[in-house]
Short mmCIF file of C-alpha atoms in Angstrom, two decimals:
data_model
loop_
_atom_site.label_atom_id
_atom_site.label_comp_id
_atom_site.label_asym_id
_atom_site.label_seq_id
_atom_site.Cartn_x
_atom_site.Cartn_y
_atom_site.Cartn_z
CA MET A 129 -8.85 -24.16 -6.22
CA LEU A 130 -8.92 -23.66 -9.97
CA GLN A 131 -5.31 -23.83 -11.14
CA SER A 132 -4.82 -20.91 -13.50
CA TRP A 133 -2.07 -19.27 -15.52
CA ARG A 134 -1.47 -15.70 -16.59
CA TRP A 135 -1.11 -15.34 -20.35
CA PHE A 136 -0.38 -12.02 -22.05
CA GLY A 137 -1.93 -12.90 -25.38
CA PRO A 138 -0.61 -14.14 -28.72
CA GLY A 139 2.65 -12.23 -28.33
CA ASP A 140 3.51 -13.92 -25.02
CA ALA A 141 6.77 -15.87 -25.15
CA VAL A 142 5.08 -18.50 -22.96
CA SER A 143 2.47 -20.34 -25.01
CA LEU A 144 -0.93 -21.70 -24.10
CA ALA A 145 0.46 -25.18 -24.71
CA ALA A 146 3.06 -24.50 -22.03
CA ALA A 147 0.35 -23.35 -19.63
CA ARG A 148 -1.52 -26.63 -20.12
CA GLN A 149 1.67 -28.66 -19.76
CA ALA A 150 2.19 -26.89 -16.43
CA GLY A 151 -1.16 -28.32 -15.31
CA ALA A 152 -3.29 -25.18 -15.50
CA THR A 153 -6.78 -25.20 -16.98
CA GLY A 154 -7.91 -21.63 -16.30
CA ILE A 155 -6.34 -18.77 -18.24
CA VAL A 156 -5.99 -15.31 -16.74
CA THR A 157 -5.60 -12.63 -19.38
CA SER A 158 -6.71 -9.27 -20.70
CA LEU A 159 -7.23 -7.40 -23.96
CA HIS A 160 -4.03 -5.44 -23.62
CA HIS A 161 -4.33 -3.91 -27.07
CA ILE A 162 -7.49 -1.95 -26.23
CA PRO A 163 -6.76 1.56 -24.89
CA TYR A 164 -7.88 2.27 -21.36
CA GLY A 165 -11.39 3.66 -21.17
CA GLU A 166 -12.64 2.07 -24.40
CA VAL A 167 -15.38 -0.56 -24.42
CA TRP A 168 -14.34 -4.19 -24.83
CA LYS A 169 -16.47 -5.23 -27.79
CA PRO A 170 -18.09 -8.68 -28.03
CA GLU A 171 -16.07 -9.59 -31.12
CA ASP A 172 -12.77 -8.83 -29.38
CA ILE A 173 -13.77 -10.89 -26.35
CA ALA A 174 -14.90 -13.77 -28.56
CA LYS A 175 -11.65 -13.72 -30.52
CA ARG A 176 -9.58 -13.99 -27.32
CA GLN A 177 -11.81 -16.78 -26.01
CA ALA A 178 -11.40 -18.66 -29.28
CA GLU A 179 -7.60 -18.27 -29.11
CA ILE A 180 -7.61 -19.78 -25.63
CA ALA A 181 -9.93 -22.67 -26.51
CA ALA A 182 -8.58 -23.43 -29.99
CA PRO A 183 -5.62 -25.68 -29.10
CA GLY A 184 -7.99 -28.26 -27.60
CA PHE A 185 -6.21 -28.51 -24.26
CA GLY A 186 -9.31 -27.92 -22.15
CA LEU A 187 -8.38 -24.31 -21.40
CA HIS A 188 -10.86 -21.54 -20.71
CA TRP A 189 -10.71 -17.84 -19.95
CA ALA A 190 -11.34 -17.92 -16.19
CA VAL A 191 -10.39 -14.43 -14.96
CA VAL A 192 -9.92 -11.03 -16.58
CA GLU A 193 -6.72 -9.43 -15.34
CA SER A 194 -7.18 -6.62 -15.71
CA LEU A 195 -10.11 -4.60 -16.94
CA PRO A 196 -8.13 -1.38 -16.47
CA VAL A 197 -9.41 1.65 -14.60
CA HIS A 198 -8.69 4.84 -16.53
CA GLU A 199 -6.24 7.20 -14.84
CA ARG A 200 -8.78 10.03 -14.85
CA ILE A 201 -11.02 7.92 -12.60
CA ARG A 202 -8.21 7.59 -10.07
CA ILE A 203 -7.47 11.30 -10.25
CA GLY A 204 -11.14 12.32 -10.28
CA GLU A 205 -10.42 14.47 -13.33
CA GLY A 206 -12.98 15.71 -15.82
CA PRO A 207 -16.35 14.15 -16.69
CA LEU A 208 -16.27 10.55 -15.46
CA GLU A 209 -19.69 9.18 -16.32
CA PRO A 210 -18.65 8.29 -19.91
CA LEU A 211 -15.76 6.26 -18.49
CA PHE A 212 -18.04 4.57 -15.95
CA ALA A 213 -20.53 3.79 -18.73
CA ALA A 214 -17.78 2.27 -20.89
CA TYR A 215 -16.66 0.12 -17.96
CA ARG A 216 -20.22 -1.11 -17.38
CA ASP A 217 -20.59 -1.88 -21.09
CA SER A 218 -17.39 -3.94 -20.99
CA LEU A 219 -18.73 -5.82 -17.97
CA ARG A 220 -21.96 -6.59 -19.82
CA ASN A 221 -20.07 -7.89 -22.84
CA LEU A 222 -17.82 -10.07 -20.68
CA ALA A 223 -20.77 -11.44 -18.73
CA ALA A 224 -22.54 -12.29 -22.00
CA ALA A 225 -19.46 -14.35 -22.90
CA GLY A 226 -19.63 -16.18 -19.56
CA ILE A 227 -16.60 -14.44 -17.99
CA ARG A 228 -17.59 -13.29 -14.52
CA THR A 229 -14.44 -12.70 -12.42
CA ILE A 230 -12.71 -9.35 -12.98
CA CYS A 231 -9.45 -8.36 -11.32
CA TYR A 232 -8.49 -4.67 -11.36
CA ASN A 233 -6.23 -2.33 -9.42
CA PHE A 234 -6.37 1.25 -8.18
CA MET A 235 -2.64 1.99 -8.05
CA PRO A 236 -1.93 5.50 -9.33
CA VAL A 237 0.35 5.79 -12.41
CA LEU A 238 2.34 2.56 -11.88
CA ASP A 239 1.41 -1.04 -11.15
CA TRP A 240 3.98 -3.23 -9.38
CA THR A 241 7.36 -1.59 -8.88
CA ARG A 242 10.79 -3.25 -8.72
CA THR A 243 14.29 -1.84 -9.11
CA GLN A 244 16.08 -5.03 -10.19
CA MET A 245 14.91 -7.71 -12.61
CA ASP A 246 17.86 -10.11 -12.27
CA ALA A 247 18.97 -10.42 -8.64
CA GLU A 248 21.22 -13.48 -8.73
CA LEU A 249 20.48 -16.46 -6.51
CA PRO A 250 22.64 -19.48 -5.63
CA GLY A 251 23.12 -21.61 -8.73
CA GLY A 252 22.54 -18.68 -11.07
CA ALA A 253 18.77 -18.30 -10.86
CA ARG A 254 17.39 -14.76 -11.04
CA ALA A 255 14.68 -12.99 -9.07
CA LEU A 256 12.84 -9.69 -9.03
CA ARG A 257 13.94 -7.38 -6.25
CA PHE A 258 13.01 -4.02 -4.72
CA ASN A 259 16.15 -2.33 -3.40
CA LEU A 260 15.12 0.61 -1.25
CA HIS A 261 18.33 2.58 -1.79
CA GLU A 262 17.93 2.32 -5.59
CA TYR A 263 14.30 3.40 -5.37
CA VAL A 264 15.33 6.40 -3.24
CA ALA A 265 18.15 7.23 -5.67
CA PHE A 266 15.62 7.29 -8.50
CA ASP A 267 12.97 9.28 -6.63
CA TRP A 268 15.34 11.76 -4.97
CA LEU A 269 18.25 12.20 -7.38
CA MET A 270 16.94 11.18 -10.83
CA LEU A 271 13.30 12.22 -10.63
CA GLN A 272 14.25 15.02 -8.21
CA ARG A 273 10.85 14.97 -6.59
CA PRO A 274 10.62 17.61 -3.83
CA GLY A 275 10.66 15.97 -0.40
CA ALA A 276 11.72 12.59 -1.77
CA ASP A 277 14.56 12.35 0.77
CA GLU A 278 12.29 12.82 3.78
CA GLY A 279 11.64 10.01 6.24
CA TYR A 280 14.64 7.83 5.37
CA SER A 281 17.59 6.91 7.55
CA HIS A 282 21.02 8.43 7.03
CA ASP A 283 22.26 5.03 5.90
CA ILE A 284 19.65 4.71 3.12
CA LEU A 285 20.30 8.25 1.88
CA THR A 286 24.06 7.66 1.91
CA ARG A 287 23.68 4.42 -0.05
CA ALA A 288 21.27 6.06 -2.48
CA LYS A 289 23.70 8.89 -3.20
CA ALA A 290 26.61 6.47 -3.55
CA TRP A 291 24.62 4.41 -6.07
CA HIS A 292 23.64 7.51 -8.05
CA ASP A 293 27.14 8.98 -8.07
CA GLY A 294 28.64 5.71 -9.25
CA ALA A 295 25.95 4.85 -11.79
CA SER A 296 26.56 5.15 -15.52
CA GLU A 297 23.93 6.54 -17.86
CA GLY A 298 23.21 2.94 -18.81
CA ASP A 299 22.66 2.03 -15.16
CA LYS A 300 20.21 4.91 -14.77
CA ALA A 301 18.36 4.01 -17.97
CA ARG A 302 18.13 0.40 -16.78
CA LEU A 303 16.69 1.50 -13.43
CA LEU A 304 14.04 3.58 -15.20
CA ALA A 305 13.18 0.63 -17.45
CA ASN A 306 12.95 -1.69 -14.44
CA ILE A 307 10.56 0.65 -12.66
CA MET A 308 8.40 0.84 -15.80
CA ALA A 309 8.44 -2.96 -16.26
CA GLY A 310 5.43 -3.50 -14.02
CA LEU A 311 3.12 -2.16 -16.74
CA PRO A 312 2.97 -5.08 -19.19
CA GLY A 313 -0.35 -4.11 -20.68
CA ALA A 314 -0.17 -0.33 -20.44
CA TYR A 315 0.35 2.06 -23.27
CA ASP A 316 2.24 4.64 -21.22
CA ARG A 317 5.96 4.16 -20.61
CA TYR A 318 7.27 7.29 -18.99
CA ASP A 319 10.63 8.96 -19.31
CA ILE A 320 11.72 11.23 -16.45
CA PRO A 321 9.97 14.38 -17.75
CA GLY A 322 6.85 12.38 -18.61
CA LEU A 323 6.72 10.80 -15.15
CA ARG A 324 7.07 14.23 -13.54
CA LEU A 325 4.13 15.51 -15.58
CA MET A 326 2.05 12.48 -14.61
CA LEU A 327 2.84 12.95 -10.93
CA ASP A 328 1.87 16.62 -11.21
CA ARG A 329 -1.66 15.52 -12.10
CA TYR A 330 -1.89 13.94 -8.64
CA ARG A 331 -0.67 17.04 -6.83
CA GLY A 332 -2.83 17.57 -3.75
CA ILE A 333 -4.45 14.13 -3.88
CA GLY A 334 -3.93 12.31 -0.60
CA HIS A 335 -5.03 8.99 0.88
CA ARG A 336 -8.60 10.09 1.62
CA ASP A 337 -8.98 11.74 -1.79
CA LEU A 338 -7.95 8.54 -3.57
CA GLN A 339 -10.30 6.55 -1.35
CA GLY A 340 -13.10 8.91 -2.37
CA ASN A 341 -12.31 8.43 -6.05
CA LEU A 342 -12.38 4.66 -5.59
CA ARG A 343 -15.71 4.90 -3.78
CA ARG A 344 -17.15 6.89 -6.69
CA PHE A 345 -15.94 4.23 -9.14
CA LEU A 346 -17.36 1.38 -7.06
CA GLU A 347 -20.72 3.09 -6.63
CA ALA A 348 -20.86 3.52 -10.41
CA VAL A 349 -19.96 -0.03 -11.46
CA VAL A 350 -20.60 -2.52 -8.63
CA PRO A 351 -24.43 -2.46 -8.97
CA ALA A 352 -24.07 -3.40 -12.64
CA ALA A 353 -21.61 -6.18 -11.76
CA GLU A 354 -24.01 -7.49 -9.11
CA ASP A 355 -26.93 -7.49 -11.56
CA LEU A 356 -24.77 -9.41 -14.05
CA GLY A 357 -23.73 -12.02 -11.48
CA MET A 358 -20.10 -10.90 -11.68
CA ARG A 359 -17.35 -10.46 -9.11
CA LEU A 360 -14.96 -7.49 -9.12
CA CYS A 361 -11.83 -8.08 -7.05
CA ILE A 362 -9.35 -5.32 -6.34
CA HIS A 363 -5.63 -6.12 -6.35
CA PRO A 364 -3.49 -4.89 -3.43
CA ASP A 365 -0.75 -2.31 -3.86
CA ASP A 366 2.70 -3.52 -4.87
CA PRO A 367 4.71 -2.54 -2.97
CA PRO A 368 2.23 -1.80 -0.17
CA ARG A 369 3.51 1.70 0.55
CA PRO A 370 3.35 5.17 -1.03
CA VAL A 371 5.46 5.35 -4.19
CA PHE A 372 6.88 8.60 -5.62
CA GLY A 373 4.66 10.56 -3.27
CA LEU A 374 1.52 8.86 -4.58
CA PRO A 375 -0.96 7.52 -2.03
CA ARG A 376 -1.67 3.79 -1.87
CA ILE A 377 -5.00 2.65 -0.43
CA VAL A 378 -4.93 -1.19 -0.66
CA SER A 379 -1.92 -1.98 1.53
CA CYS A 380 -3.21 -3.49 4.78
CA ALA A 381 -6.19 -5.17 6.43
CA GLN A 382 -7.79 -1.85 7.38
CA ASP A 383 -7.57 -0.66 3.78
CA VAL A 384 -9.30 -3.83 2.61
CA ALA A 385 -12.02 -3.45 5.25
CA ASP A 386 -12.60 0.16 4.20
CA ILE A 387 -12.93 -0.79 0.52
CA LEU A 388 -15.29 -3.70 1.07
CA ALA A 389 -17.49 -1.44 3.20
CA MET A 390 -17.69 1.26 0.50
CA VAL A 391 -20.23 -0.83 -1.40
CA ASP A 392 -21.23 -3.80 0.74
CA SER A 393 -21.90 -6.30 -2.01
CA PRO A 394 -20.44 -9.68 -2.98
CA ALA A 395 -19.61 -8.06 -6.32
CA ASN A 396 -17.12 -5.81 -4.50
CA GLY A 397 -14.35 -8.22 -3.56
CA LEU A 398 -10.63 -8.82 -3.17
CA THR A 399 -7.85 -10.42 -5.16
CA LEU A 400 -5.73 -11.98 -2.41
CA CYS A 401 -2.15 -11.32 -3.56
CA SER A 402 0.13 -12.87 -0.96
CA GLY A 403 3.25 -11.23 -2.37
CA SER A 404 1.90 -7.70 -2.46
CA LEU A 405 0.42 -7.87 1.03
CA GLY A 406 3.39 -9.90 2.27
CA ALA A 407 5.85 -7.08 1.53
CA ASN A 408 4.29 -5.06 4.38
CA PRO A 409 5.90 -6.23 7.67
CA ALA A 410 2.69 -5.38 9.53
CA ASN A 411 0.56 -7.78 7.46
CA ASP A 412 -0.28 -11.31 8.56
CA VAL A 413 -1.37 -12.63 5.18
CA PRO A 414 -3.07 -15.86 6.33
CA ALA A 415 -4.98 -13.86 8.95
CA ILE A 416 -6.07 -11.37 6.28
CA ALA A 417 -7.22 -14.28 4.11
CA ARG A 418 -9.32 -15.72 6.93
CA ARG A 419 -10.79 -12.34 7.88
CA PHE A 420 -11.95 -11.52 4.35
CA ALA A 421 -12.38 -15.06 3.03
CA GLY A 422 -16.00 -14.53 2.03
CA ARG A 423 -15.05 -11.74 -0.37
CA ILE A 424 -11.94 -13.31 -1.95
CA TRP A 425 -12.71 -14.25 -5.56
CA PHE A 426 -9.18 -14.69 -6.94
CA ALA A 427 -5.74 -15.44 -5.49
CA HIS A 428 -2.18 -14.67 -6.56
CA LEU A 429 0.13 -16.98 -4.67
CA ARG A 430 3.77 -15.97 -4.33
CA ASN A 431 6.19 -15.13 -1.55
CA VAL A 432 8.67 -12.42 -0.65
CA ALA A 433 11.64 -12.23 1.70
CA LYS A 434 11.90 -8.85 3.42
CA ASP A 435 15.04 -7.03 4.54
CA PRO A 436 15.17 -4.85 7.67
CA ASP A 437 15.70 -1.68 5.60
CA GLY A 438 12.45 -2.07 3.64
CA SER A 439 13.89 -3.86 0.62
CA PHE A 440 12.44 -7.21 -0.44
CA MET A 441 12.97 -9.97 -2.98
CA GLU A 442 10.67 -12.42 -4.69
CA ALA A 443 11.27 -15.69 -2.85
CA GLU A 444 10.43 -19.28 -3.73
CA HIS A 445 6.70 -19.91 -3.55
CA LEU A 446 7.05 -21.99 -0.38
CA GLY A 447 9.91 -19.88 0.97
CA GLY A 448 9.90 -16.27 2.09
CA ASP A 449 8.10 -14.73 5.02
CA THR A 450 4.49 -15.83 4.43
CA ASP A 451 3.33 -19.22 5.71
CA MET A 452 2.04 -20.45 2.36
CA VAL A 453 0.69 -23.71 3.77
CA GLU A 454 -1.47 -21.84 6.26
CA LEU A 455 -2.60 -19.43 3.55
CA VAL A 456 -3.63 -22.25 1.19
CA ALA A 457 -5.42 -23.92 4.11
CA ALA A 458 -7.42 -20.73 4.71
CA LEU A 459 -8.51 -20.62 1.06
CA LEU A 460 -9.40 -24.32 0.99
CA ASP A 461 -11.47 -23.87 4.15
CA GLU A 462 -13.38 -21.06 2.48
CA GLU A 463 -14.02 -23.18 -0.59
CA ALA A 464 -15.37 -25.98 1.62
CA ARG A 465 -17.65 -23.52 3.41
CA ARG A 466 -19.03 -22.20 0.10
CA ARG A 467 -19.70 -25.69 -1.21
CA ALA A 468 -21.45 -26.73 1.98
CA ALA A 469 -23.62 -23.61 1.78
CA GLY A 470 -24.39 -24.20 -1.90
CA GLU A 471 -22.91 -20.83 -2.86
CA ASP A 472 -21.93 -19.69 -6.31
CA PHE A 473 -18.23 -18.99 -7.04
CA ALA A 474 -17.30 -21.83 -4.68
CA GLU A 475 -14.02 -22.57 -6.49
CA ILE A 476 -11.40 -19.85 -6.08
CA PRO A 477 -9.16 -19.35 -9.15
CA MET A 478 -5.52 -19.14 -8.17
CA ARG A 479 -2.37 -18.65 -10.18
CA PRO A 480 1.30 -18.96 -9.33
CA ASP A 481 2.51 -15.39 -9.38
CA HIS A 482 5.99 -14.09 -10.20
CA GLY A 483 8.48 -16.92 -10.58
CA HIS A 484 12.27 -17.07 -10.59
CA GLU A 485 14.15 -17.28 -13.87
CA ILE A 486 15.73 -20.72 -13.75
CA LEU A 487 17.30 -23.12 -16.24
CA ASP A 488 16.28 -22.32 -19.84
CA ASP A 489 14.14 -19.38 -18.69
CA ILE A 490 17.29 -17.31 -18.21
CA GLY A 491 17.64 -14.85 -21.06
CA ARG A 492 14.31 -15.75 -22.67
CA ALA A 493 12.15 -12.77 -23.62
CA SER A 494 9.24 -13.43 -21.26
CA HIS A 495 7.46 -10.68 -19.35
CA PRO A 496 9.42 -9.70 -16.22
CA GLY A 497 8.31 -11.91 -13.35
CA TYR A 498 6.52 -14.35 -15.67
CA PRO A 499 9.01 -16.97 -16.87
CA PHE A 500 7.69 -20.41 -17.68
CA ILE A 501 9.81 -22.82 -15.65
CA GLY A 502 9.83 -20.70 -12.49
CA ARG A 503 6.04 -20.51 -12.51
CA LEU A 504 5.79 -24.20 -13.42
CA ARG A 505 7.82 -24.97 -10.30
CA GLY A 506 5.62 -22.67 -8.22
CA LEU A 507 2.41 -24.22 -9.48
CA ALA A 508 3.72 -27.73 -8.85
CA GLU A 509 4.70 -26.82 -5.29
CA LEU A 510 1.34 -25.18 -4.60
CA ARG A 511 -0.48 -28.15 -6.13
CA GLY A 512 1.42 -30.40 -3.75
CA VAL A 513 0.37 -28.29 -0.76
CA MET A 514 -3.27 -28.41 -1.88
CA ALA A 515 -3.15 -32.16 -2.41
CA ALA A 516 -1.52 -32.81 0.96
CA LEU A 517 -3.99 -30.63 2.84
CA SER A 518 -6.97 -32.15 1.05
CA HIS A 519 -5.67 -35.70 1.73
CA THR A 520 -5.10 -34.98 5.42
CA ARG A 521 -8.52 -33.46 5.85
CA GLY A 522 -10.16 -36.34 4.05
CA ARG A 523 -8.58 -38.79 6.47
CA THR A 524 -9.56 -36.80 9.58
CA ALA A 525 -13.07 -35.74 8.51
#
C-alpha cells in the first residue's frame, strides 16, 4: 500500500518534512481555502502540488481529501446543475494535473463528531472520545431539538441531565467547540442558533431522501470521473449513526452496497475507514473490506474501542475492536489480485488516521486527531504489519 499522510496545507502545525520523516511518500490534502461549490482552478492545484514537491523529499499529492460536496446537493435544494458542473470542472482540472483519487463524504452538516478531545490515557496520553451522555446532553438540553431524548435508556438520560446541570458555561462552550472540531476545512462553524437553522433545512429529509440526493449527485459526476480515469471514493459516516436527527447513509455494509449499485462503475468507490465503520457494533470491518475490495480506492486505518452504552474512544492503531492485521491482509490480498490482473490503481493509498496525543504532541496546536507523533507511531505499527504479512506470504508462496 502507498503510505500516505494527511496534510492540511501551509498552515498545518505538522510540516511536510515531518510527514517524510514519518516514512510517508503520498500526501493527502485539499484546497481548504476554496469555498464549497467553486471550481478548483488549475493554478490553485498547481500551486498546492508545487508546495508538496518543493522540499525535495519525494512527496507527491496522492489523494484529494476532500473535494467537498455542497450542502445544497445533500439537501436537494435549489438548482443543482451549476454545482454539478463546477464539481465536474474541478475533476477535469485535477485529472489534468495527474491527481486521480478523490475522497468525499455525504454527511449532512457535520463531518466526524466527538465530544471530548483530550480523554486521558495511562501515562498522560490523550485521545478523542465520543461520550454518548455528553452528546445527548448537547442534543437534548443545549440544542433543545424536539424528540432528542427519544430512544435512550433512563441511565443515559439521567447522566446527560446530571452533566448539563453541573456544567459551567465554559464546559458547554467547550462541548460545542468539540462537536464543531470535525470540520477542519469547512467555513461554517455553528453556534447553537446557527446549528438549529441548519438542521431546519433538513426538516423532512429522511434516509431514503438523502440516498436519492446522493444518487442524483453520483449520476451527475461519476460518468465524468470515469471518462477522466478517476476514482471517487465515499467516506463512511462518523459516527455511523444518525446525528442530531440527521440521516446517515454510509454506516454499514448494506449502505455501501446500495451506494455502489447506484452507479455501477469503478469510478464510484469506497474509502475504507476502519474507525468510522468500526464504531458500529454490527460491522465486521475486515469482512466489509473483503466484500467490497474491488471498489476500495483509499483506506483510513485507525481503531476504536466501544463501550456498551454506545460511547467509543480512539484506540491505538493495533488495539481496539477491529482486527487490524486481518484488515491489512484483506487490502494486501486485493492489491495482489489487481497486480496479477494487470489492473490500474493496483496500489491502495492508505494513511494512519487519528492518532493519540503523546509526548511532545501534547498541547501543540495541531488539528484535533492529527498530532504528529501519534500518527508516526500508527504508521510505524501499520508498516510493521504490512512488512510481516508480505514476508510471510513470500515464504509460503
